[in-house]
Amino acid sequence: MCGIIAYSGHRPAVPVLVQGLKSLEYRGYDSAGLAFVHMEKLHLFRASGKLEALEAKLDSGHVLHATSGIGHTRWATHGLPNEVNAHPHLDVHAHLALVHNGIIENFQDLKNMLSGCGCSFRSETDTEVLVCLISHGLNQTGSIREAISWALNLIEGSYAFALISKDHPGTIWAARQASPLIFGQGTGENFVASDIPAFLPFTKDVVFLEDNELVEMNSSQWTVFNASTLAPVSKSIQTVAWDVQAARKGGYKHFMLKEIFEQPKVIRDCLSGRIDRKTGNIHLPEIENLPAPGRLHIIACGTSYHAGLWAKYLMEDMARIPVDVEIASEFRYKPLVPEQDKVYLTISQSGETADTLAAIALVKKHGMPVLGLCNVVGSSIARESDHVIFTQAGPEISVASTKAMCSQLVLIFLLSLYWAARKGLLDRQTAEKAIAAFETLPGILERSLPLMRETAASIGRKYSSSRSFFFLGRGIYFPLALEGALKLKEISYIHAEGYAAGELKHGPIALIDPDFPTLAIAPPDHLLGKVKSNLKEIQARKGRIIALTQEGSGLEVDDTWNVPRTWGYLNSFFMLPALQLFAYETAVYLGKDVDQPRNLAKSVTVE
Ligand code: F6R
């Protein structure tokens, strides 16, 4: 995780770096720092805690003179989140400064080797080892480019880094291996960063750097090299469609709230151009050449994994495709048994999740096809997958994922319809009902979100002193129950567990008492009777219940929360934002840092 940015141009660099770091804070926020060269000296500013702590240290005097520099926002992997371990790190001579995202796995061996050569270290980080290694290489080769190539040859692990040198003001070197790094070309200024929003206010022209590539840039020139051979690599510039406003809060108190309220638009965007209203055909040209699988294996992490579990219910019902769903960190260390007709589907918002990427590598090693469902264009997962469908949710900044899951569910639904049709299983009537319901869904959701938020706030307040929560659901609402529990725990720090409603009596019900409430997703569908019985079992043990339901459920519980009703599976698109808002309002009421919850980072680029 961690966010890095580097700038060389005509503007004062420090404000550009700080602004960039603000948009990268979602990647880590336990310390921050920046470095630049001024008057032939390397200047270093670092602070533990949020970015404001760093800003407070930047006096307005000479910091405004530098027109190039590097910045970092950290999510600790090696060493405590304190100032000494904060990036940038310097080499022993204080000639080089480096910011790094990733993990150098053999850092201890390299540290021992460098210590043997008289190198001493100030921090506990693997990053300091990297900059000292490059410095050691520089002593031998006399060229920074060659020193980097030499050092990268020795290191094992993942990295995206940017480096500056006291002796070459204005020049920046940056390279990547299994961690994201994007180059941005401006006019008389150039950037590299972990993510596009870091330089989006200045340029939309980007180059996606690949593994083992090294870019050398100043304000007016840039060249990409193969990091091993140092042969120049020709790269093409792409213009991204993201707009700056989408990466800002736009009047909302938190990114999370903004992103929850963006879901009607997300649904519209995901559907746009995908449905032929006349014929009822679904357009997924990205997978035209991929036959409907005999079996689907879904791999993902966290919220994306919950979307995968939801997909299992739909795919098996509508397209009659048997589905396995696995957590990427488990999948990657298991033997893979190749099966004919099997397709692996990876789901990821960021496209950079290390475990999901490793799972893709394993699948490809066995020659099996990978279909990626991914939000970030140009991300590693998008590039590594054989086929990719973009979820088009736009930049998701809040650490807690909301609109990305909504977009994943829309695409999964379309994929189920598409494969059902290809297998001749989709009858005209179902297709028409689904499409008609999809068309009205964004409008209904848009109108109902403000009231949903009010209800979430009042119920959230009422239960905010609870120490623990159960979230229950059956069928497609079981994965949503898992997601509701994940959202509540990650931003409000209230312990919450999601369960299949019928599973409670097999052990967890022992925990129920008046102080252990349950939020049950219980719409009036074919499973309501079963859920009702489960809720009675909870009430018999004096457990309090919030039912997230719809008109006509006839439930008698402590709090009944009705959301609008639509056709079949699409009802999930009302339950999901209600759960997100419940977590959001509870966390706000408890005064938690909603967009940047403790111990978390947005994209998990380490194992
Ligand atoms: C939870 C959350 C995480 C991510 C998970 C996978 O709100 O955001 O659980 O869903 O880290 O990330 P992606 O989808 O980027 O692979």
Coordinates of C-alpha atoms and ligand atoms in Angstrom, one line a residue:
M1 CA 0.0 0.0 0.0
C2 CA 1.5 3.5 0.7
G3 CA 1.2 6.2 -1.9
I4 CA 4.0 7.8 -3.8
I5 CA 4.3 10.9 -6.0
A6 CA 7.1 12.6 -7.8
Y7 CA 7.0 15.9 -9.6
S8 CA 9.4 17.8 -11.9
G9 CA 8.1 21.0 -13.5
H10 CA 7.7 24.8 -13.4
R11 CA 5.5 25.1 -10.3
P12 CA 6.6 25.1 -6.7
A13 CA 6.8 21.4 -6.1
V14 CA 5.9 21.2 -2.5
P15 CA 2.2 22.3 -2.9
V16 CA 1.9 19.9 -5.9
L17 CA 3.3 17.0 -3.8
V18 CA 1.1 17.8 -0.8
Q19 CA -2.0 18.0 -3.0
G20 CA -1.1 14.7 -4.6
L21 CA -0.5 13.1 -1.3
K22 CA -4.0 14.2 -0.1
S23 CA -5.5 12.2 -2.9
L24 CA -3.3 9.2 -2.1
E25 CA -4.0 9.2 1.6
Y26 CA -6.5 6.4 1.1
R27 CA -3.5 4.2 0.4
G28 CA -2.1 4.7 3.8
Y29 CA -2.0 7.5 6.4
D30 CA 0.1 6.6 9.4
S31 CA 3.0 8.9 8.4
A32 CA 4.0 11.1 5.5
G33 CA 7.0 12.9 4.1
L34 CA 8.6 14.6 1.2
A35 CA 12.0 15.6 -0.1
F36 CA 13.5 18.0 -2.6
V37 CA 16.8 19.5 -3.6
H38 CA 17.4 23.2 -3.0
M39 CA 20.7 25.0 -3.0
E40 CA 22.6 21.8 -3.7
K41 CA 21.2 20.2 -0.5
L42 CA 18.6 17.5 0.1
H43 CA 15.8 18.8 2.2
L44 CA 13.7 16.2 4.1
F45 CA 10.4 16.7 5.9
R46 CA 8.6 13.8 7.7
A47 CA 5.9 13.4 10.3
S48 CA 4.1 10.6 11.9
G49 CA 0.3 10.7 11.8
K50 CA -1.9 12.2 9.1
L51 CA -0.8 14.6 6.4
E52 CA -1.8 17.6 8.4
A53 CA 1.1 16.8 10.7
L54 CA 3.5 17.0 7.8
E55 CA 1.9 20.2 6.5
A56 CA 2.4 21.8 9.9
K57 CA 6.1 21.2 9.5
L58 CA 6.5 22.8 6.1
D59 CA 7.4 26.4 6.8
S60 CA 6.6 28.6 3.8
G61 CA 10.1 30.0 3.3
H62 CA 12.5 27.9 1.1
V63 CA 10.1 25.1 0.6
L64 CA 8.5 27.1 -2.2
H65 CA 11.7 27.4 -4.2
A66 CA 12.0 23.8 -5.2
T67 CA 10.3 22.8 -8.5
S68 CA 10.8 19.1 -8.2
G69 CA 10.6 16.5 -5.4
I70 CA 9.1 13.3 -4.1
G71 CA 6.4 12.6 -1.5
H72 CA 5.0 9.6 0.3
T73 CA 2.1 8.6 2.5
R74 CA 2.7 5.4 4.5
W75 CA 0.9 2.2 5.6
A76 CA 3.5 0.5 7.8
T77 CA 4.8 -2.9 6.8
H78 CA 8.4 -2.8 8.3
G79 CA 8.7 -0.8 11.5
L80 CA 6.4 1.3 13.6
P81 CA 4.5 4.2 12.1
N82 CA 6.8 6.8 13.5
E83 CA 8.9 9.7 12.1
V84 CA 12.1 7.7 11.8
N85 CA 10.4 5.1 9.7
A86 CA 8.5 7.6 7.6
H87 CA 9.6 8.0 4.0
P88 CA 11.6 9.5 2.1
H89 CA 14.7 7.6 3.3
L90 CA 18.2 8.8 2.6
D91 CA 21.4 6.9 1.8
V92 CA 24.3 7.2 4.2
H93 CA 25.8 10.2 2.4
A94 CA 22.5 12.0 2.2
H95 CA 22.9 12.3 -1.5
L96 CA 19.9 10.2 -2.6
A97 CA 16.3 10.3 -1.2
L98 CA 13.8 7.6 -2.0
V99 CA 10.1 6.9 -1.5
H100 CA 8.8 3.3 -1.8
N101 CA 5.6 1.3 -1.9
G102 CA 5.9 -2.5 -1.6
I103 CA 8.0 -5.0 0.3
I104 CA 11.6 -5.9 -0.2
E105 CA 11.4 -9.5 0.9
N106 CA 15.2 -10.2 1.1
F107 CA 15.9 -6.9 2.8
Q108 CA 17.5 -8.6 5.9
D109 CA 20.1 -10.3 3.7
L110 CA 20.8 -7.1 1.8
K111 CA 21.0 -5.2 5.0
N112 CA 23.6 -7.6 6.4
M113 CA 25.6 -7.4 3.2
L114 CA 25.5 -3.5 3.3
S115 CA 26.4 -3.5 7.0
G116 CA 29.4 -5.6 6.2
C117 CA 30.4 -2.8 3.8
G118 CA 30.2 -0.2 6.6
C119 CA 26.7 1.0 5.9
S120 CA 24.7 2.0 9.0
F121 CA 20.9 2.4 9.2
R122 CA 18.7 4.8 11.0
S123 CA 15.3 3.1 10.5
E124 CA 13.8 -0.4 10.6
T125 CA 12.5 -0.1 7.1
D126 CA 13.2 -2.2 4.0
T127 CA 13.1 1.1 2.1
E128 CA 16.3 2.4 3.7
V129 CA 18.0 -0.8 2.6
L130 CA 16.9 -0.1 -1.0
V131 CA 18.2 3.5 -1.1
C132 CA 21.5 2.4 0.5
L133 CA 21.8 -0.4 -2.0
I134 CA 21.4 2.0 -4.9
S135 CA 23.9 4.3 -3.3
H136 CA 26.3 1.3 -3.1
G137 CA 25.8 0.6 -6.7
L138 CA 26.4 4.3 -7.6
N139 CA 29.8 4.1 -5.9
Q140 CA 30.7 1.2 -8.3
T141 CA 29.1 2.4 -11.5
G142 CA 29.1 6.2 -11.3
S143 CA 25.6 6.3 -13.0
I144 CA 22.3 6.4 -11.1
R145 CA 20.5 4.6 -13.9
E146 CA 23.0 1.8 -13.9
A147 CA 23.1 1.7 -10.1
I148 CA 19.3 1.3 -10.0
S149 CA 19.4 -1.5 -12.5
W150 CA 22.2 -3.2 -10.5
A151 CA 20.2 -2.9 -7.3
L152 CA 16.9 -4.1 -8.8
N153 CA 18.7 -7.2 -10.0
L154 CA 19.5 -8.1 -6.4
I155 CA 16.2 -7.4 -4.7
E156 CA 13.3 -9.8 -4.3
G157 CA 9.8 -8.5 -3.6
S158 CA 7.5 -5.7 -4.8
Y159 CA 8.2 -2.1 -5.3
A160 CA 7.2 1.1 -6.9
F161 CA 9.7 3.8 -6.0
A162 CA 10.9 7.3 -6.9
L163 CA 14.3 8.6 -6.3
I164 CA 16.0 12.0 -6.4
S165 CA 19.7 13.0 -6.1
K166 CA 21.3 16.0 -4.7
D167 CA 23.7 16.0 -7.6
H168 CA 21.0 16.1 -10.3
P169 CA 18.3 18.6 -9.3
G170 CA 15.2 18.3 -11.4
T171 CA 15.7 14.6 -12.4
I172 CA 13.6 11.8 -11.0
W173 CA 14.0 8.1 -11.5
A174 CA 11.1 5.7 -10.8
A175 CA 10.5 2.0 -11.3
R176 CA 8.0 -0.7 -10.5
Q177 CA 7.6 -4.4 -9.9
A178 CA 4.3 -5.7 -8.7
S179 CA 3.2 -2.3 -7.2
P180 CA 1.3 0.3 -9.2
L181 CA 3.1 3.3 -10.8
I182 CA 1.8 5.7 -13.4
F183 CA 3.6 8.4 -15.3
G184 CA 1.8 11.6 -16.1
Q185 CA 2.9 13.9 -18.9
G186 CA 2.1 17.6 -18.5
T187 CA 3.2 20.7 -20.4
G188 CA 6.6 21.6 -19.1
E189 CA 6.0 19.3 -16.1
N190 CA 6.0 15.5 -15.5
F191 CA 4.7 13.3 -12.7
V192 CA 4.8 9.8 -11.4
A193 CA 2.4 8.5 -8.8
S194 CA 0.8 5.4 -7.4
D195 CA -2.6 6.5 -8.8
I196 CA -3.9 8.9 -11.3
P197 CA -5.9 11.2 -9.0
A198 CA -2.6 12.3 -7.5
F199 CA -1.8 14.4 -10.6
L200 CA -5.3 14.6 -12.3
P201 CA -5.6 18.4 -11.7
F202 CA -2.6 18.8 -13.9
T203 CA -2.8 16.2 -16.7
K204 CA -4.9 13.4 -18.0
D205 CA -2.2 12.1 -20.3
V206 CA -0.7 9.0 -18.7
V207 CA 1.6 6.1 -19.4
F208 CA 1.0 2.9 -17.5
L209 CA 4.4 1.6 -16.5
E210 CA 4.9 -2.2 -16.6
D211 CA 6.9 -4.4 -14.2
N212 CA 10.6 -4.1 -14.6
E213 CA 10.4 -0.7 -16.2
L214 CA 12.3 2.4 -15.1
V215 CA 11.4 5.9 -16.1
E216 CA 13.9 8.8 -16.0
M217 CA 12.3 12.2 -16.2
N218 CA 12.8 15.9 -15.7
S219 CA 10.4 18.8 -16.4
S220 CA 10.6 18.5 -20.2
Q221 CA 11.8 15.0 -21.1
W222 CA 11.1 11.4 -20.1
T223 CA 12.3 8.0 -21.2
V224 CA 11.2 4.5 -20.1
F225 CA 13.9 1.8 -19.9
N226 CA 13.8 -1.9 -19.3
A227 CA 15.2 -1.9 -15.8
S228 CA 17.4 -5.0 -16.4
T229 CA 19.0 -4.2 -19.8
L230 CA 18.5 -0.4 -19.7
A231 CA 17.3 -0.6 -23.3
P232 CA 14.8 2.2 -24.1
V233 CA 11.1 1.0 -24.2
S234 CA 8.6 2.6 -26.5
K235 CA 5.4 3.6 -24.6
S236 CA 2.1 5.0 -25.7
I237 CA 0.3 7.8 -24.0
Q238 CA -3.3 7.3 -23.0
T239 CA -5.7 10.0 -22.1
V240 CA -7.9 9.1 -19.1
A241 CA -11.6 10.1 -19.0
W242 CA -11.7 10.7 -15.3
D243 CA -12.6 14.2 -14.3
V244 CA -11.1 16.1 -11.3
Q245 CA -14.5 16.6 -9.7
A246 CA -15.1 12.9 -9.5
A247 CA -12.0 12.6 -7.3
R248 CA -13.1 15.4 -5.0
K249 CA -15.8 15.4 -2.2
G250 CA -18.2 17.6 -4.1
G251 CA -19.9 19.1 -1.1
Y252 CA -20.3 15.8 0.8
K253 CA -18.9 15.5 4.3
H254 CA -17.1 12.3 3.4
F255 CA -16.0 10.5 0.3
M256 CA -17.9 7.4 1.6
L257 CA -21.2 9.3 1.7
K258 CA -20.6 10.8 -1.8
E259 CA -19.8 7.4 -3.2
I260 CA -22.9 5.8 -1.6
F261 CA -25.0 8.6 -3.2
E262 CA -23.3 8.1 -6.6
Q263 CA -24.7 4.6 -6.9
P264 CA -27.7 5.5 -9.1
K265 CA -25.3 7.1 -11.5
V266 CA -23.0 4.1 -11.3
I267 CA -25.9 1.8 -12.2
R268 CA -26.7 4.0 -15.2
D269 CA -23.1 4.1 -16.3
C270 CA -22.7 0.3 -16.0
L271 CA -25.8 -0.3 -18.1
S272 CA -25.1 2.3 -20.7
G273 CA -24.6 0.6 -24.1
R274 CA -24.9 -2.8 -22.6
I275 CA -28.6 -3.5 -23.2
D276 CA -30.5 -3.6 -26.5
R277 CA -34.0 -2.6 -25.5
K278 CA -35.6 -3.9 -28.7
T279 CA -34.1 -7.4 -28.7
G280 CA -33.3 -7.7 -25.0
N281 CA -29.7 -8.7 -25.9
I282 CA -26.9 -7.9 -23.6
H283 CA -23.7 -6.5 -25.1
L284 CA -20.5 -7.7 -23.6
P285 CA -18.1 -7.4 -26.5
E286 CA -15.2 -7.9 -24.1
I287 CA -16.0 -11.6 -23.8
E288 CA -17.5 -12.3 -27.3
N289 CA -14.7 -14.9 -27.9
L290 CA -15.1 -16.5 -24.5
P291 CA -17.7 -19.4 -24.6
A292 CA -20.0 -19.6 -21.6
P293 CA -18.0 -21.6 -19.0
G294 CA -18.9 -25.1 -17.9
R295 CA -17.8 -24.0 -14.4
L296 CA -16.8 -20.7 -13.0
H297 CA -14.2 -20.1 -10.3
I298 CA -14.4 -16.7 -8.7
I299 CA -11.4 -15.3 -6.8
A300 CA -11.4 -12.0 -4.9
C301 CA -10.8 -10.4 -1.5
G302 CA -13.0 -8.4 1.0
T303 CA -16.0 -6.6 -0.5
S304 CA -15.1 -7.9 -3.9
Y305 CA -15.2 -11.5 -2.5
H306 CA -18.8 -10.8 -1.2
A307 CA -19.7 -9.7 -4.7
G308 CA -18.4 -13.0 -5.9
L309 CA -20.5 -14.9 -3.3
W310 CA -23.5 -13.0 -4.6
A311 CA -22.6 -14.0 -8.2
K312 CA -22.8 -17.7 -7.2
Y313 CA -26.5 -17.4 -6.5
L314 CA -27.3 -15.6 -9.7
M315 CA -25.0 -17.6 -12.0
E316 CA -26.2 -21.0 -10.7
D317 CA -29.9 -20.0 -10.9
M318 CA -30.0 -17.9 -14.2
A319 CA -27.2 -19.4 -16.2
R320 CA -27.0 -22.8 -14.6
I321 CA -23.2 -22.5 -14.3
P322 CA -21.8 -24.1 -11.1
V323 CA -19.7 -21.6 -9.3
D324 CA -16.9 -21.9 -6.7
V325 CA -15.9 -18.7 -4.8
E326 CA -12.6 -18.4 -3.1
I327 CA -10.7 -15.8 -1.1
A328 CA -7.5 -15.0 -3.2
S329 CA -5.1 -15.4 -0.3
E330 CA -6.3 -19.0 0.3
F331 CA -6.6 -19.9 -3.4
R332 CA -3.0 -18.8 -4.2
Y333 CA -1.4 -21.4 -2.0
K334 CA -3.5 -24.4 -3.0
P335 CA -2.9 -26.9 -5.7
L336 CA -4.8 -26.0 -8.8
V337 CA -6.6 -28.7 -10.7
P338 CA -7.2 -27.6 -14.3
E339 CA -10.6 -28.5 -15.6
Q340 CA -11.9 -28.2 -19.2
D341 CA -14.5 -25.5 -19.7
K342 CA -13.6 -23.7 -16.5
V343 CA -13.2 -20.0 -16.4
Y344 CA -11.6 -18.0 -13.6
L345 CA -13.2 -14.7 -12.7
T346 CA -11.3 -12.3 -10.6
I347 CA -13.1 -9.3 -9.1
S348 CA -11.2 -6.3 -7.9
Q349 CA -12.0 -2.6 -7.5
S350 CA -8.4 -1.4 -7.4
G351 CA -6.9 -4.0 -9.8
E352 CA -3.8 -4.0 -7.6
T353 CA -4.7 -6.4 -4.8
A354 CA -1.5 -8.5 -4.3
D355 CA -3.3 -11.8 -3.4
T356 CA -5.7 -11.5 -6.4
L357 CA -2.8 -10.8 -8.7
A358 CA -0.9 -13.8 -7.4
A359 CA -4.0 -15.9 -8.0
I360 CA -4.1 -14.7 -11.6
A361 CA -0.5 -15.6 -12.1
L362 CA -1.2 -19.2 -10.8
V363 CA -4.2 -19.6 -13.1
K364 CA -2.2 -18.4 -16.1
K365 CA 0.7 -20.7 -15.2
H366 CA -1.8 -23.6 -15.7
G367 CA -2.9 -22.2 -19.0
M368 CA -6.5 -21.5 -17.8
P369 CA -8.4 -18.4 -18.9
V370 CA -8.8 -15.4 -16.6
L371 CA -11.7 -12.9 -16.9
G372 CA -11.1 -9.8 -14.8
L373 CA -13.9 -7.6 -13.4
C374 CA -12.1 -4.5 -12.5
N375 CA -12.7 -0.8 -11.8
V376 CA -9.3 0.8 -12.5
V377 CA -8.3 1.0 -16.2
G378 CA -4.6 0.3 -16.7
S379 CA -4.3 -1.5 -13.3
S380 CA -2.2 -4.7 -13.0
I381 CA -5.2 -7.0 -12.7
A382 CA -6.8 -5.4 -15.8
R383 CA -3.6 -5.9 -17.7
E384 CA -2.8 -9.4 -16.5
S385 CA -6.3 -10.9 -17.2
D386 CA -7.0 -12.5 -20.6
H387 CA -10.3 -10.7 -20.8
V388 CA -11.4 -7.7 -18.8
I389 CA -14.7 -6.0 -18.2
F390 CA -14.4 -2.6 -16.5
T391 CA -17.0 -1.8 -13.9
Q392 CA -17.0 1.9 -14.6
A393 CA -17.7 3.1 -11.0
G394 CA -15.2 6.0 -11.4
P395 CA -12.5 6.7 -8.7
E396 CA -13.4 5.2 -5.3
I397 CA -11.5 7.2 -2.7
S398 CA -13.1 6.1 0.6
V399 CA -11.3 3.2 2.1
A400 CA -14.6 1.4 2.7
S401 CA -15.7 0.2 -0.7
T402 CA -19.3 1.0 -1.6
K403 CA -20.1 2.1 -5.2
A404 CA -17.5 -0.3 -6.5
M405 CA -19.5 -3.3 -5.1
C406 CA -22.7 -1.8 -6.6
S407 CA -21.0 -1.7 -10.1
Q408 CA -19.7 -5.3 -9.6
L409 CA -23.2 -6.5 -8.9
V410 CA -24.6 -4.8 -12.0
L411 CA -21.9 -6.4 -14.2
I412 CA -22.4 -9.8 -12.6
F413 CA -26.1 -9.6 -13.2
L414 CA -25.5 -8.7 -16.9
L415 CA -22.9 -11.5 -17.2
S416 CA -25.5 -14.0 -15.8
L417 CA -28.1 -12.8 -18.3
Y418 CA -25.5 -12.9 -21.1
W419 CA -24.4 -16.4 -20.4
A420 CA -27.9 -17.6 -19.7
A421 CA -28.9 -16.3 -23.2
R422 CA -25.8 -17.9 -24.8
K423 CA -26.8 -21.2 -23.3
G424 CA -30.4 -20.7 -24.6
L425 CA -31.7 -20.6 -21.0
L426 CA -33.0 -17.1 -20.9
D427 CA -36.7 -16.8 -21.8
R428 CA -38.0 -13.6 -23.3
Q429 CA -40.2 -12.8 -20.4
T430 CA -37.5 -12.9 -17.7
A431 CA -35.2 -10.8 -19.9
E432 CA -37.9 -8.2 -20.4
K433 CA -38.7 -8.1 -16.7
A434 CA -35.1 -7.8 -15.7
I435 CA -34.4 -5.0 -18.2
A436 CA -37.5 -3.1 -17.4
A437 CA -36.7 -3.3 -13.6
F438 CA -33.1 -2.2 -14.3
E439 CA -34.3 0.9 -16.2
T440 CA -36.3 2.2 -13.3
L441 CA -33.9 1.2 -10.6
P442 CA -31.5 4.2 -10.7
G443 CA -34.4 6.7 -10.5
I444 CA -36.1 4.9 -7.6
L445 CA -32.8 4.5 -5.7
E446 CA -31.9 8.2 -6.3
R447 CA -35.3 9.3 -4.8
S448 CA -35.1 6.9 -1.8
L449 CA -31.5 7.5 -0.7
P450 CA -32.2 10.7 1.4
L451 CA -34.9 8.9 3.5
M452 CA -32.7 5.8 3.7
R453 CA -30.0 7.9 5.2
E454 CA -32.3 9.5 7.8
T455 CA -33.5 6.0 8.8
A456 CA -30.0 4.7 9.0
A457 CA -29.0 7.7 11.2
S458 CA -31.9 7.2 13.7
I459 CA -31.5 3.4 13.9
G460 CA -27.7 3.7 13.9
R461 CA -27.9 6.1 16.9
K462 CA -30.2 3.9 18.8
Y463 CA -27.9 0.9 18.6
S464 CA -24.6 2.7 18.6
S465 CA -23.6 1.6 22.2
S466 CA -23.7 -2.1 21.1
R467 CA -20.4 -3.9 21.3
S468 CA -21.4 -6.6 18.8
F469 CA -23.8 -7.2 16.0
F470 CA -25.1 -10.1 13.9
F471 CA -26.0 -9.5 10.3
L472 CA -28.3 -12.2 8.9
G473 CA -29.6 -13.1 5.4
R474 CA -30.6 -16.0 3.3
G475 CA -30.0 -16.7 -0.4
I476 CA -28.5 -13.6 -2.2
Y477 CA -28.9 -11.7 1.1
F478 CA -26.3 -13.9 2.9
P479 CA -23.4 -12.3 1.0
L480 CA -25.0 -8.9 1.7
A481 CA -25.1 -9.7 5.4
L482 CA -21.4 -10.5 5.3
E483 CA -20.9 -7.1 3.5
G484 CA -23.0 -5.2 6.0
A485 CA -21.0 -6.7 8.9
L486 CA -17.7 -5.8 7.2
K487 CA -18.8 -2.2 6.6
L488 CA -19.9 -1.8 10.2
K489 CA -16.7 -3.2 11.7
E490 CA -14.3 -1.5 9.4
I491 CA -15.5 2.1 10.0
S492 CA -17.3 2.1 13.4
Y493 CA -15.0 -0.6 15.0
I494 CA -18.1 -2.4 16.4
H495 CA -17.6 -6.1 16.2
A496 CA -20.0 -7.6 13.7
E497 CA -20.4 -11.0 12.1
G498 CA -22.4 -11.9 9.0
Y499 CA -24.2 -15.2 9.0
A500 CA -26.6 -17.2 6.9
A501 CA -29.8 -16.9 8.9
G502 CA -30.3 -20.6 9.1
E503 CA -26.8 -21.1 10.5
L504 CA -27.2 -19.2 13.7
K505 CA -28.7 -22.0 15.6
H506 CA -25.6 -24.1 15.0
G507 CA -23.6 -22.2 17.5
P508 CA -23.6 -18.4 17.3
I509 CA -27.0 -18.0 18.8
A510 CA -25.3 -18.8 22.2
L511 CA -24.1 -15.1 22.1
I512 CA -27.6 -13.6 21.8
D513 CA -28.7 -11.5 24.8
P514 CA -30.5 -8.1 25.1
D515 CA -27.2 -6.3 24.4
F516 CA -26.3 -8.3 21.2
P517 CA -28.6 -7.0 18.4
T518 CA -29.2 -8.5 15.0
L519 CA -29.8 -6.8 11.7
A520 CA -31.7 -9.2 9.5
I521 CA -32.1 -8.7 5.8
A522 CA -35.6 -10.1 5.4
P523 CA -37.5 -9.0 2.3
P524 CA -40.9 -10.5 1.6
D525 CA -39.6 -13.2 -0.8
H526 CA -39.9 -17.0 -0.9
L527 CA -37.4 -17.3 2.0
L528 CA -39.2 -14.9 4.3
G529 CA -41.0 -17.7 6.2
K530 CA -37.7 -19.3 7.0
V531 CA -36.1 -16.1 8.1
K532 CA -39.1 -15.3 10.3
S533 CA -38.5 -18.6 12.2
N534 CA -34.9 -17.7 12.7
L535 CA -35.8 -14.3 14.0
K536 CA -38.3 -15.9 16.4
E537 CA -35.5 -18.0 17.8
I538 CA -33.5 -14.8 18.5
Q539 CA -36.5 -13.1 20.1
A540 CA -37.0 -16.1 22.4
R541 CA -33.5 -15.3 23.7
K542 CA -34.4 -11.7 24.2
G543 CA -32.3 -10.5 21.3
R544 CA -33.2 -7.2 19.7
I545 CA -33.8 -7.2 16.0
I546 CA -33.7 -4.6 13.2
A547 CA -35.3 -6.0 10.0
L548 CA -34.2 -4.5 6.7
T549 CA -37.2 -5.4 4.7
Q550 CA -40.0 -4.1 2.4
E551 CA -43.7 -3.3 2.7
G552 CA -45.8 -6.3 3.4
S553 CA -43.3 -8.4 5.3
G554 CA -45.5 -8.6 8.4
L555 CA -42.5 -8.8 10.6
E556 CA -42.9 -7.9 14.3
V557 CA -39.4 -6.8 15.5
D558 CA -37.9 -3.9 17.4
D559 CA -37.2 -1.8 14.3
T560 CA -38.7 -2.4 10.9
W561 CA -36.8 -0.6 8.1
N562 CA -38.7 -0.7 4.8
V563 CA -36.8 0.1 1.6
P564 CA -38.4 0.2 -1.9
R565 CA -39.2 -2.9 -3.8
T566 CA -38.4 -4.1 -7.3
W567 CA -38.0 -7.2 -9.4
G568 CA -36.3 -10.3 -8.0
Y569 CA -32.5 -10.1 -7.6
L570 CA -32.4 -6.4 -8.2
N571 CA -33.8 -5.9 -4.7
S572 CA -30.2 -6.2 -3.6
F573 CA -29.6 -2.7 -5.0
F574 CA -31.8 -1.3 -2.2
M575 CA -30.4 -3.5 0.6
L576 CA -26.8 -2.8 -0.2
P577 CA -26.9 1.1 0.2
A578 CA -29.1 0.7 3.3
L579 CA -26.4 -1.4 4.9
Q580 CA -23.7 1.0 3.8
L581 CA -25.6 3.9 5.2
F582 CA -26.2 2.1 8.5
A583 CA -22.5 1.6 8.9
Y584 CA -21.7 5.2 7.8
E585 CA -24.2 6.9 10.1
T586 CA -23.2 4.8 13.1
A587 CA -19.5 5.6 12.5
V588 CA -20.2 9.3 12.1
Y589 CA -22.3 9.3 15.3
L590 CA -19.5 7.6 17.1
G591 CA -17.0 10.3 15.8
K592 CA -14.9 7.8 13.8
D593 CA -12.7 8.7 10.9
V594 CA -15.0 7.4 8.2
D595 CA -12.9 7.8 5.1
Q596 CA -9.7 6.7 6.7
P597 CA -10.4 4.0 9.3
R598 CA -7.5 3.0 11.5
N599 CA -5.1 0.2 10.4
L600 CA -6.5 0.0 6.9
A601 CA -5.5 1.1 3.4
K602 CA -7.5 1.2 0.2
S603 CA -5.5 -1.0 -2.1
V604 CA -3.8 -4.0 -0.4
T605 CA -0.7 -4.3 -2.6
V606 CA 1.1 -6.5 0.0
E607 CA 0.5 -10.1 1.0
Ligands
F6R1 C1 -13.7 -3.2 2.3 C2 -12.7 -3.1 1.2 C3 -11.8 -4.2 1.1 C4 -11.6 -4.5 -0.4 C5 -10.5 -5.6 -0.6 C6 -10.3 -6.0 -2.1 O1 -14.5 -2.0 2.3 O2 -12.6 -2.1 0.5 O3 -12.3 -5.4 1.7 O4 -12.8 -4.9 -1.0 O5 -9.3 -5.1 -0.1 O6 -9.9 -4.9 -2.8 P1 -10.0 -4.8 -4.4 O7 -11.5 -4.9 -4.7 O8 -9.4 -3.5 -4.8 O9 -9.3 -6.0 -4.9

